[in-house]
Structure formats: C-alpha cells, structure tokens
Amino acid sequence: MAEAERIIGTPDIPGAAGAGPEQSDGNAASGDRSGSDESAPAERSGTDSVADSGADSGVDETPATDERPKGKRRIAVLFTVAVLAYALDLISKMIVVAKLEHHDSIEIVGDWLKFEAIRNAGAAFGFGEAFTIIFTVIAAAVIVVIARLARKLYSLPWAIALGLLLGGALGNLTDRIFRSPGVFEGAVVDFIAPKHFAVFNLADSAIVCGGILIVLLSFRGLDPDGTVHRD
C-alpha cells in the first residue's frame, strides 16, 4: 500500500497547497497598506508644513500696489508766480495812467524803446480791436482751465509757466472789466513801445513768456504731472 501510494503520488490538497503563497500575498498586501498608511500622514504633514511656512513667511503672490505719492504739488508756486505777475502789471498800469497818460512819451533807449501810454481794445499787441468781448471770454476760460489743471500739477517748470499765463490773463481781464468804455469791453492799458513793433504791457509779456515755456516743455516731453514721455 505504501509502495502504491509512492508510485501513484499523493493528491494535491487545496488548503495545504495554497496556504503558503496566499499567506505571503496577504502579508505583502498588509505590508503595502501599512506602508501607505504610514507614508500618507508624512506626506500630509509635509504639505501642511509647506503651507504653514508660506503663510508664516507673509509672502503674498498678489503684486502690491504702489501707494507712494508722485511728489509735492506745485500749486503754491503757480499762484505765487501768478500773484507776482498780476501785481507788477497792475502797479505798472496805475503808474502809467497817473503819470504818463496824456503826456509825451519817455525815451528809455533812444528811439528803440519808449514808454508811451495807449488804450488797446483788442488782444495782445493791439490785434483784433473788434473782438473785445470774445477776448474777454477767452481770458476767463484760460483762468478756469489753469485753475482746474492745478489739481494734478507736480512739475515746477509747468507751475512757473502756468503762473505766468494766469497772472497775465488776470491782469488784462481786470482792464476788460473795470476800465472804460464798459464792463467786459474795457480797453487795456499798454505802454511798452519798442521801435517798429506793437505796444504792449507786462501782462502781455507774462502771457508770451509762459506760452514759450509751455512749448519748450512740450518738446522735451515733460507733462504737468511730472512724468516724462519720449515719442
């Protein structure tokens, strides 16, 4: 009997045959699960630590807005220049009306430059005498525009230029309102008389100088707010 079993062979027992591999697979699976369970907290903790470190460092990915001011406004300079130009023009006209009007002209540099009092109903240098009211409205509009522009004025050269324009416009506008022949039709007092040139006053000079300065600043690319652009 024993000899027959040895020759035929012992039949396979499923439980006995599969016990080893299945057990080893189960052990491997349990090892994998335990390994993943152990590694997951480590990964989460690492992610949390990175997030915490980013939060603690105070790094903000959103770009910060620059809140710094552009600079000191030049409104005080503008009005100081305007007041000086206006005062010089007003005082000079008062002296001319009191001392020179209805009198002979005064030679300053021979025939090349004289002081001669005249009344001008037109624009600067005696042009456009038929449009006195229009020039009065233009002068008033220039004053309003300059006053509004002063809110964004940060450039010193622009403050000087606009101050000259404002003072000159106020000087001639005062004559338009308060001098004869009537309100808004008054004739401007002119007294500076170069040879072969129109007679003008200090207000006209301030307006021309301010205009020339504005043209130069525009060519250089300097804006009233202090920025510089290159075309």
CSV table of C-alpha atoms in Angstrom, one decimal:
chain,number,residue,atom,x,y,z
A,1,MET,CA,0.0,0.0,0.0
A,2,ALA,CA,2.7,2.4,0.9
A,3,GLU,CA,4.5,1.3,-2.3
A,4,ALA,CA,1.4,2.0,-4.4
A,5,GLU,CA,0.9,5.5,-2.9
A,6,ARG,CA,4.5,6.3,-3.5
A,7,ILE,CA,4.2,5.3,-7.2
A,8,ILE,CA,0.7,7.0,-7.8
A,9,GLY,CA,1.5,10.1,-5.7
A,10,THR,CA,-0.4,12.0,-3.0
A,11,PRO,CA,-3.3,14.1,-4.4
A,12,ASP,CA,-3.0,17.9,-4.1
A,13,ILE,CA,-4.8,19.5,-1.1
A,14,PRO,CA,-6.1,23.0,-2.0
A,15,GLY,CA,-5.8,24.3,1.5
A,16,ALA,CA,-2.4,22.9,2.0
A,17,ALA,CA,-1.0,23.9,-1.4
A,18,GLY,CA,-2.3,27.5,-1.4
A,19,ALA,CA,-1.6,28.3,2.2
A,20,GLY,CA,1.9,29.5,1.7
A,21,PRO,CA,1.5,31.7,-1.4
A,22,GLU,CA,-1.8,33.3,-0.3
A,23,GLN,CA,-0.4,33.9,3.2
A,24,SER,CA,2.7,35.5,1.7
A,25,ASP,CA,0.5,37.6,-0.6
A,26,GLY,CA,-1.7,38.7,2.3
A,27,ASN,CA,1.3,39.6,4.3
A,28,ALA,CA,2.7,41.7,1.3
A,29,ALA,CA,-0.7,43.4,0.9
A,30,SER,CA,-1.0,44.2,4.6
A,31,GLY,CA,2.6,45.5,4.4
A,32,ASP,CA,1.7,47.7,1.5
A,33,ARG,CA,-1.3,49.0,3.3
A,34,SER,CA,0.6,49.7,6.4
A,35,GLY,CA,3.3,51.3,4.5
A,36,SER,CA,0.9,53.6,2.6
A,37,ASP,CA,-0.9,54.4,5.8
A,38,GLU,CA,2.3,55.3,7.4
A,39,SER,CA,3.5,57.4,4.5
A,40,ALA,CA,0.2,59.3,4.0
A,41,PRO,CA,0.4,61.2,7.2
A,42,ALA,CA,4.0,62.0,6.5
A,43,GLU,CA,3.1,63.4,3.1
A,44,ARG,CA,0.2,65.3,4.5
A,45,SER,CA,2.3,66.7,7.3
A,46,GLY,CA,4.9,67.8,4.8
A,47,THR,CA,2.3,69.6,2.7
A,48,ASP,CA,0.8,71.2,5.8
A,49,SER,CA,4.3,72.3,6.9
A,50,VAL,CA,5.0,73.9,3.5
A,51,ALA,CA,1.6,75.7,3.6
A,52,ASP,CA,2.2,76.8,7.1
A,53,SER,CA,5.7,78.1,6.3
A,54,GLY,CA,4.3,80.0,3.3
A,55,ALA,CA,1.6,81.6,5.5
A,56,ASP,CA,4.1,82.4,8.3
A,57,SER,CA,6.5,84.0,5.9
A,58,GLY,CA,3.9,86.5,4.9
A,59,VAL,CA,4.6,86.1,1.2
A,60,ASP,CA,1.7,87.5,-0.9
A,61,GLU,CA,1.6,86.4,-4.5
A,62,THR,CA,-0.7,89.4,-5.4
A,63,PRO,CA,1.5,92.3,-6.5
A,64,ALA,CA,1.4,95.2,-4.1
A,65,THR,CA,0.0,98.5,-5.3
A,66,ASP,CA,2.4,101.4,-5.2
A,67,GLU,CA,0.9,103.9,-2.9
A,68,ARG,CA,3.7,106.4,-2.9
A,69,PRO,CA,2.7,110.0,-3.9
A,70,LYS,CA,4.2,111.4,-7.1
A,71,GLY,CA,5.7,114.3,-5.3
A,72,LYS,CA,4.9,117.6,-3.8
A,73,ARG,CA,2.2,119.6,-5.7
A,74,ARG,CA,3.3,122.9,-7.1
A,75,ILE,CA,0.1,124.8,-6.6
A,76,ALA,CA,1.7,127.3,-4.2
A,77,VAL,CA,4.4,128.0,-6.9
A,78,LEU,CA,1.8,128.5,-9.5
A,79,PHE,CA,-0.3,131.0,-7.5
A,80,THR,CA,2.9,132.8,-6.2
A,81,VAL,CA,4.1,133.5,-9.7
A,82,ALA,CA,0.6,134.5,-10.8
A,83,VAL,CA,0.2,137.0,-7.9
A,84,LEU,CA,3.7,138.5,-8.7
A,85,ALA,CA,2.9,138.8,-12.4
A,86,TYR,CA,-0.5,140.3,-11.7
A,87,ALA,CA,0.8,142.7,-9.0
A,88,LEU,CA,3.6,144.0,-11.3
A,89,ASP,CA,1.2,144.5,-14.2
A,90,LEU,CA,-1.4,146.3,-12.0
A,91,ILE,CA,1.1,148.6,-10.3
A,92,SER,CA,2.8,149.5,-13.6
A,93,LYS,CA,-0.6,150.3,-15.2
A,94,MET,CA,-1.6,152.5,-12.3
A,95,ILE,CA,1.7,154.5,-12.5
A,96,VAL,CA,1.3,154.8,-16.3
A,97,VAL,CA,-2.3,156.1,-16.1
A,98,ALA,CA,-1.4,158.5,-13.3
A,99,LYS,CA,2.0,159.8,-14.7
A,100,LEU,CA,2.2,159.1,-18.4
A,101,GLU,CA,-1.3,159.2,-19.9
A,102,HIS,CA,-1.9,162.4,-21.8
A,103,HIS,CA,1.8,163.2,-21.6
A,104,ASP,CA,4.7,162.9,-24.0
A,105,SER,CA,6.4,159.5,-24.3
A,106,ILE,CA,9.5,158.8,-22.4
A,107,GLU,CA,12.6,157.6,-24.2
A,108,ILE,CA,14.3,154.6,-22.5
A,109,VAL,CA,16.8,153.5,-25.1
A,110,GLY,CA,16.8,156.3,-27.6
A,111,ASP,CA,14.2,155.7,-30.4
A,112,TRP,CA,14.5,151.9,-29.9
A,113,LEU,CA,12.4,151.7,-26.7
A,114,LYS,CA,9.9,154.2,-25.3
A,115,PHE,CA,7.2,154.3,-22.6
A,116,GLU,CA,4.0,155.6,-24.3
A,117,ALA,CA,0.5,155.2,-22.7
A,118,ILE,CA,-2.2,154.0,-25.1
A,119,ARG,CA,-5.6,152.2,-24.7
A,120,ASN,CA,-5.9,149.0,-26.5
A,121,ALA,CA,-9.4,147.5,-27.1
A,122,GLY,CA,-8.0,144.4,-28.9
A,123,ALA,CA,-5.9,141.5,-28.0
A,124,ALA,CA,-2.2,141.4,-27.1
A,125,PHE,CA,-0.1,143.8,-29.1
A,126,GLY,CA,-3.1,145.7,-30.4
A,127,PHE,CA,-4.6,142.9,-32.6
A,128,GLY,CA,-8.4,142.4,-33.1
A,129,GLU,CA,-9.9,145.5,-31.6
A,130,ALA,CA,-13.4,144.5,-33.0
A,131,PHE,CA,-13.5,141.4,-30.8
A,132,THR,CA,-13.0,142.8,-27.3
A,133,ILE,CA,-15.8,140.7,-25.7
A,134,ILE,CA,-14.5,137.5,-27.3
A,135,PHE,CA,-11.0,138.1,-25.9
A,136,THR,CA,-12.5,138.7,-22.5
A,137,VAL,CA,-14.3,135.4,-22.6
A,138,ILE,CA,-11.1,133.6,-23.8
A,139,ALA,CA,-9.2,135.2,-20.9
A,140,ALA,CA,-11.8,134.0,-18.4
A,141,ALA,CA,-11.8,130.5,-19.9
A,142,VAL,CA,-7.9,130.3,-19.7
A,143,ILE,CA,-8.1,131.2,-16.0
A,144,VAL,CA,-10.7,128.4,-15.3
A,145,VAL,CA,-8.6,125.8,-17.2
A,146,ILE,CA,-5.5,126.7,-15.4
A,147,ALA,CA,-7.3,126.5,-12.0
A,148,ARG,CA,-8.6,123.0,-12.9
A,149,LEU,CA,-5.2,121.9,-14.1
A,150,ALA,CA,-3.6,122.9,-10.8
A,151,ARG,CA,-5.0,119.9,-9.1
A,152,LYS,CA,-2.6,117.5,-10.9
A,153,LEU,CA,0.4,119.8,-11.1
A,154,TYR,CA,3.7,118.3,-9.9
A,155,SER,CA,6.2,119.9,-12.3
A,156,LEU,CA,8.0,123.1,-11.2
A,157,PRO,CA,8.6,124.4,-14.7
A,158,TRP,CA,5.0,123.9,-15.6
A,159,ALA,CA,3.9,125.7,-12.4
A,160,ILE,CA,6.0,128.7,-13.4
A,161,ALA,CA,4.7,128.7,-17.0
A,162,LEU,CA,1.0,128.4,-15.9
A,163,GLY,CA,1.6,131.0,-13.2
A,164,LEU,CA,2.8,133.5,-15.9
A,165,LEU,CA,-0.2,132.7,-18.0
A,166,LEU,CA,-2.6,133.1,-15.1
A,167,GLY,CA,-1.1,136.4,-13.9
A,168,GLY,CA,-1.1,137.9,-17.4
A,169,ALA,CA,-4.7,136.8,-18.1
A,170,LEU,CA,-5.9,138.2,-14.8
A,171,GLY,CA,-4.1,141.5,-15.5
A,172,ASN,CA,-5.7,142.1,-18.9
A,173,LEU,CA,-9.0,140.7,-17.7
A,174,THR,CA,-9.1,143.3,-14.9
A,175,ASP,CA,-8.8,146.0,-17.5
A,176,ARG,CA,-11.5,144.5,-19.6
A,177,ILE,CA,-13.9,144.5,-16.6
A,178,PHE,CA,-13.1,147.8,-14.8
A,179,ARG,CA,-11.9,150.2,-17.4
A,180,SER,CA,-13.8,152.3,-19.9
A,181,PRO,CA,-15.8,152.2,-22.1
A,182,GLY,CA,-17.7,149.5,-20.1
A,183,VAL,CA,-17.8,146.1,-18.3
A,184,PHE,CA,-16.2,143.3,-20.5
A,185,GLU,CA,-15.4,146.0,-23.1
A,186,GLY,CA,-12.7,147.9,-21.3
A,187,ALA,CA,-9.5,148.9,-23.1
A,188,VAL,CA,-6.3,147.5,-21.9
A,189,VAL,CA,-3.5,149.9,-20.8
A,190,ASP,CA,-0.3,149.4,-22.9
A,191,PHE,CA,2.9,151.4,-22.5
A,192,ILE,CA,6.0,149.4,-23.6
A,193,ALA,CA,6.7,150.7,-27.2
A,194,PRO,CA,9.7,149.1,-29.0
A,195,LYS,CA,10.7,150.6,-32.3
A,196,HIS,CA,8.9,149.0,-35.3
A,197,PHE,CA,6.8,146.8,-33.0
A,198,ALA,CA,3.4,146.9,-31.3
A,199,VAL,CA,2.9,148.5,-27.9
A,200,PHE,CA,2.3,146.1,-25.1
A,201,ASN,CA,2.3,145.7,-21.3
A,202,LEU,CA,3.7,143.4,-18.6
A,203,ALA,CA,0.6,141.2,-18.7
A,204,ASP,CA,1.2,140.5,-22.4
A,205,SER,CA,4.9,139.8,-21.7
A,206,ALA,CA,3.9,137.3,-19.0
A,207,ILE,CA,1.5,135.5,-21.3
A,208,VAL,CA,4.1,135.3,-24.1
A,209,CYS,CA,6.8,134.0,-21.8
A,210,GLY,CA,4.5,131.4,-20.3
A,211,GLY,CA,3.4,130.3,-23.7
A,212,ILE,CA,7.0,129.9,-24.9
A,213,LEU,CA,7.9,128.0,-21.8
A,214,ILE,CA,5.0,125.6,-22.3
A,215,VAL,CA,6.1,124.9,-25.9
A,216,LEU,CA,9.6,124.1,-24.8
A,217,LEU,CA,8.4,121.8,-22.0
A,218,SER,CA,6.1,120.0,-24.5
A,219,PHE,CA,9.0,119.5,-26.9
A,220,ARG,CA,11.1,118.0,-24.1
A,221,GLY,CA,8.2,115.6,-23.2
A,222,LEU,CA,7.5,116.9,-19.7
A,223,ASP,CA,3.9,116.8,-18.6
A,224,PRO,CA,2.3,118.9,-15.9
A,225,ASP,CA,2.1,115.9,-13.6
A,226,GLY,CA,5.9,115.5,-13.7
A,227,THR,CA,6.1,112.5,-16.0
A,228,VAL,CA,8.4,112.5,-19.0
A,229,HIS,CA,7.5,110.7,-22.2
A,230,ARG,CA,9.6,110.1,-25.3
A,231,ASP,CA,7.9,110.0,-28.7
